[in-house]
Amino acid sequence: MTSLENKSEAYVKSLQRNLMHSLRRGQLEDALFLLKKLQSEAPLSKPTRVLEVEVLIAEKKWSEARRVVNDLIKLFPDSSRLLKIAGEVAYHEKNYTEALDHFTESERLFSHKETQLCLGRTLTQLANYAQAQAVLEQLVPGEPRAYNALAWL
């Protein structure tokens, strides 16, 4: 790899990191600016496309987010992160059965407390209280949000 390629790769990773931080802090204007820069550097890369969906969600452009994430799942069916995002979009649209499918597959591929919390909440919406309780109780010792989700049961 040449020095120029290393600099370009480092720049792209920096843009990705800064974009994620902007999203977490709720700085949508900064996130949009960074996304444009990222799209000019690595427009078709998986991380760029995933961050694009996360920006769409932050902008509350749910139907566009659904379209993009569904396209990406066809390209990357083994991406736990994409499946979780697809589940979040379906959950927001109150399509709880689809959300459950996405969260379950995401959890199968890579177990994570965020996905487990989403699973518990989705199971609650589907009135599968026993299974929701079992999922959420596993999280209780280290996840305060699980207490809130359990309170809905």
Protein backbone atom coordinates (compact mmCIF):
# COMPACT_ATOMS: atom_id res chain seq x y z
CA MET A 1 0.00 0.00 0.00
CA THR A 2 1.35 3.40 -0.92
CA SER A 3 1.68 6.34 1.43
CA LEU A 4 -1.18 8.10 -0.38
CA GLU A 5 -3.48 5.08 0.06
CA ASN A 6 -2.62 4.94 3.78
CA LYS A 7 -3.48 8.64 4.18
CA SER A 8 -6.74 8.22 2.28
CA GLU A 9 -7.71 5.18 4.35
CA ALA A 10 -6.88 7.00 7.58
CA TYR A 11 -8.92 10.00 6.42
CA VAL A 12 -11.94 7.81 5.65
CA LYS A 13 -11.70 6.10 9.06
CA SER A 14 -11.47 9.49 10.72
CA LEU A 15 -14.57 10.68 8.87
CA GLN A 16 -16.44 7.53 9.90
CA ARG A 17 -15.46 7.95 13.55
CA ASN A 18 -16.35 11.65 13.63
CA LEU A 19 -19.68 10.97 11.92
CA MET A 20 -20.58 8.33 14.53
CA HIS A 21 -19.66 10.75 17.33
CA SER A 22 -21.79 13.50 15.75
CA LEU A 23 -24.76 11.15 15.56
CA ARG A 24 -24.35 10.08 19.19
CA ARG A 25 -24.22 13.72 20.30
CA GLY A 26 -27.26 14.59 18.18
CA GLN A 27 -25.31 17.02 16.01
CA LEU A 28 -27.24 16.39 12.82
CA GLU A 29 -25.80 19.29 10.85
CA ASP A 30 -22.25 18.08 11.53
CA ALA A 31 -23.28 14.51 10.69
CA LEU A 32 -24.72 15.59 7.33
CA PHE A 33 -21.55 17.52 6.50
CA LEU A 34 -19.34 14.55 7.40
CA LEU A 35 -21.56 12.15 5.47
CA LYS A 36 -21.15 14.25 2.30
CA LYS A 37 -17.36 14.16 2.74
CA LEU A 38 -17.42 10.42 3.42
CA GLN A 39 -19.59 9.78 0.37
CA SER A 40 -17.10 11.66 -1.80
CA GLU A 41 -14.21 9.53 -0.47
CA ALA A 42 -15.78 6.07 -0.24
CA PRO A 43 -19.31 6.24 -1.70
CA LEU A 44 -20.00 2.51 -2.03
CA SER A 45 -18.25 1.16 1.05
CA LYS A 46 -20.33 -0.76 3.54
CA PRO A 47 -19.48 1.58 6.47
CA THR A 48 -20.45 4.64 4.41
CA ARG A 49 -23.78 3.11 3.41
CA VAL A 50 -24.55 2.01 6.99
CA LEU A 51 -23.79 5.50 8.29
CA GLU A 52 -26.03 6.89 5.55
CA VAL A 53 -28.92 4.86 6.97
CA GLU A 54 -28.14 6.04 10.50
CA VAL A 55 -28.20 9.66 9.30
CA LEU A 56 -31.55 9.04 7.57
CA ILE A 57 -32.92 7.71 10.85
CA ALA A 58 -31.57 10.73 12.72
CA GLU A 59 -33.34 12.91 10.15
CA LYS A 60 -36.51 10.84 10.74
CA LYS A 61 -36.66 9.88 7.06
CA TRP A 62 -38.00 6.45 7.90
CA SER A 63 -39.26 5.32 4.49
CA GLU A 64 -35.98 6.23 2.81
CA ALA A 65 -34.06 4.53 5.63
CA ARG A 66 -36.19 1.41 5.11
CA ARG A 67 -35.47 1.38 1.39
CA VAL A 68 -31.71 1.78 1.83
CA VAL A 69 -31.35 -0.70 4.70
CA ASN A 70 -33.38 -3.34 2.84
CA ASP A 71 -31.13 -2.91 -0.20
CA LEU A 72 -28.03 -3.20 1.98
CA ILE A 73 -29.28 -6.36 3.69
CA LYS A 74 -29.49 -7.99 0.26
CA LEU A 75 -25.83 -7.10 -0.28
CA PHE A 76 -24.66 -7.89 3.27
CA PRO A 77 -27.06 -10.49 4.74
CA ASP A 78 -24.54 -11.42 7.44
CA SER A 79 -24.26 -7.93 8.92
CA SER A 80 -25.56 -7.94 12.46
CA ARG A 81 -25.45 -4.15 12.59
CA LEU A 82 -27.56 -3.75 9.45
CA LEU A 83 -30.09 -6.28 10.71
CA LYS A 84 -30.38 -4.40 14.00
CA ILE A 85 -30.92 -1.13 12.14
CA ALA A 86 -33.54 -2.80 9.93
CA GLY A 87 -35.24 -3.99 13.11
CA GLU A 88 -35.21 -0.47 14.53
CA VAL A 89 -36.83 0.89 11.36
CA ALA A 90 -39.49 -1.85 11.37
CA TYR A 91 -40.13 -1.27 15.09
CA HIS A 92 -40.58 2.46 14.52
CA GLU A 93 -43.09 1.66 11.78
CA LYS A 94 -44.89 -0.65 14.25
CA ASN A 95 -44.12 -3.70 12.15
CA TYR A 96 -43.19 -5.73 15.21
CA THR A 97 -43.12 -9.15 13.55
CA GLU A 98 -40.58 -7.96 10.98
CA ALA A 99 -38.63 -6.16 13.71
CA LEU A 100 -38.50 -9.38 15.73
CA ASP A 101 -37.16 -11.31 12.73
CA HIS A 102 -34.40 -8.75 12.18
CA PHE A 103 -33.45 -8.49 15.87
CA THR A 104 -33.43 -12.27 16.26
CA GLU A 105 -31.12 -12.74 13.27
CA SER A 106 -28.89 -9.88 14.41
CA GLU A 107 -28.61 -11.45 17.86
CA ARG A 108 -27.85 -14.86 16.32
CA LEU A 109 -24.99 -13.37 14.31
CA PHE A 110 -23.55 -11.24 17.11
CA SER A 111 -24.96 -11.11 20.61
CA HIS A 112 -25.14 -7.58 22.00
CA LYS A 113 -27.05 -6.00 24.89
CA GLU A 114 -28.56 -3.32 22.63
CA THR A 115 -30.05 -5.97 20.38
CA GLN A 116 -31.26 -7.96 23.39
CA LEU A 117 -32.98 -4.85 24.74
CA CYS A 118 -34.65 -4.31 21.35
CA LEU A 119 -35.71 -7.97 21.34
CA GLY A 120 -37.28 -7.64 24.77
CA ARG A 121 -39.17 -4.50 23.82
CA THR A 122 -40.38 -6.05 20.57
CA LEU A 123 -41.56 -9.21 22.31
CA THR A 124 -43.48 -6.99 24.74
CA GLN A 125 -45.20 -5.24 21.82
CA LEU A 126 -46.14 -8.65 20.44
CA ALA A 127 -47.63 -9.59 23.84
CA ASN A 128 -45.11 -12.41 24.28
CA TYR A 129 -44.54 -11.40 27.87
CA ALA A 130 -42.87 -14.54 29.20
CA GLN A 131 -40.23 -14.53 26.49
CA ALA A 132 -39.75 -10.76 26.83
CA GLN A 133 -39.24 -11.15 30.57
CA ALA A 134 -36.68 -13.93 30.05
CA VAL A 135 -34.68 -11.80 27.59
CA LEU A 136 -34.84 -8.63 29.68
CA GLU A 137 -34.03 -10.29 33.02
CA GLN A 138 -30.71 -11.46 31.57
CA LEU A 139 -29.82 -7.80 31.04
CA VAL A 140 -30.90 -6.45 34.43
CA PRO A 141 -27.64 -6.64 36.36
CA GLY A 142 -25.72 -4.44 33.92
CA GLU A 143 -28.36 -2.56 31.94
CA PRO A 144 -30.58 -0.02 33.75
CA ARG A 145 -32.81 0.39 30.68
CA ALA A 146 -33.87 -3.24 31.10
CA TYR A 147 -35.64 -2.25 34.34
CA ASN A 148 -37.75 0.27 32.42
CA ALA A 149 -38.58 -2.29 29.74
CA LEU A 150 -39.53 -4.84 32.42
CA ALA A 151 -41.85 -2.30 34.02
CA TRP A 152 -44.04 -2.46 30.89
CA LEU A 153 -44.71 -6.16 31.41
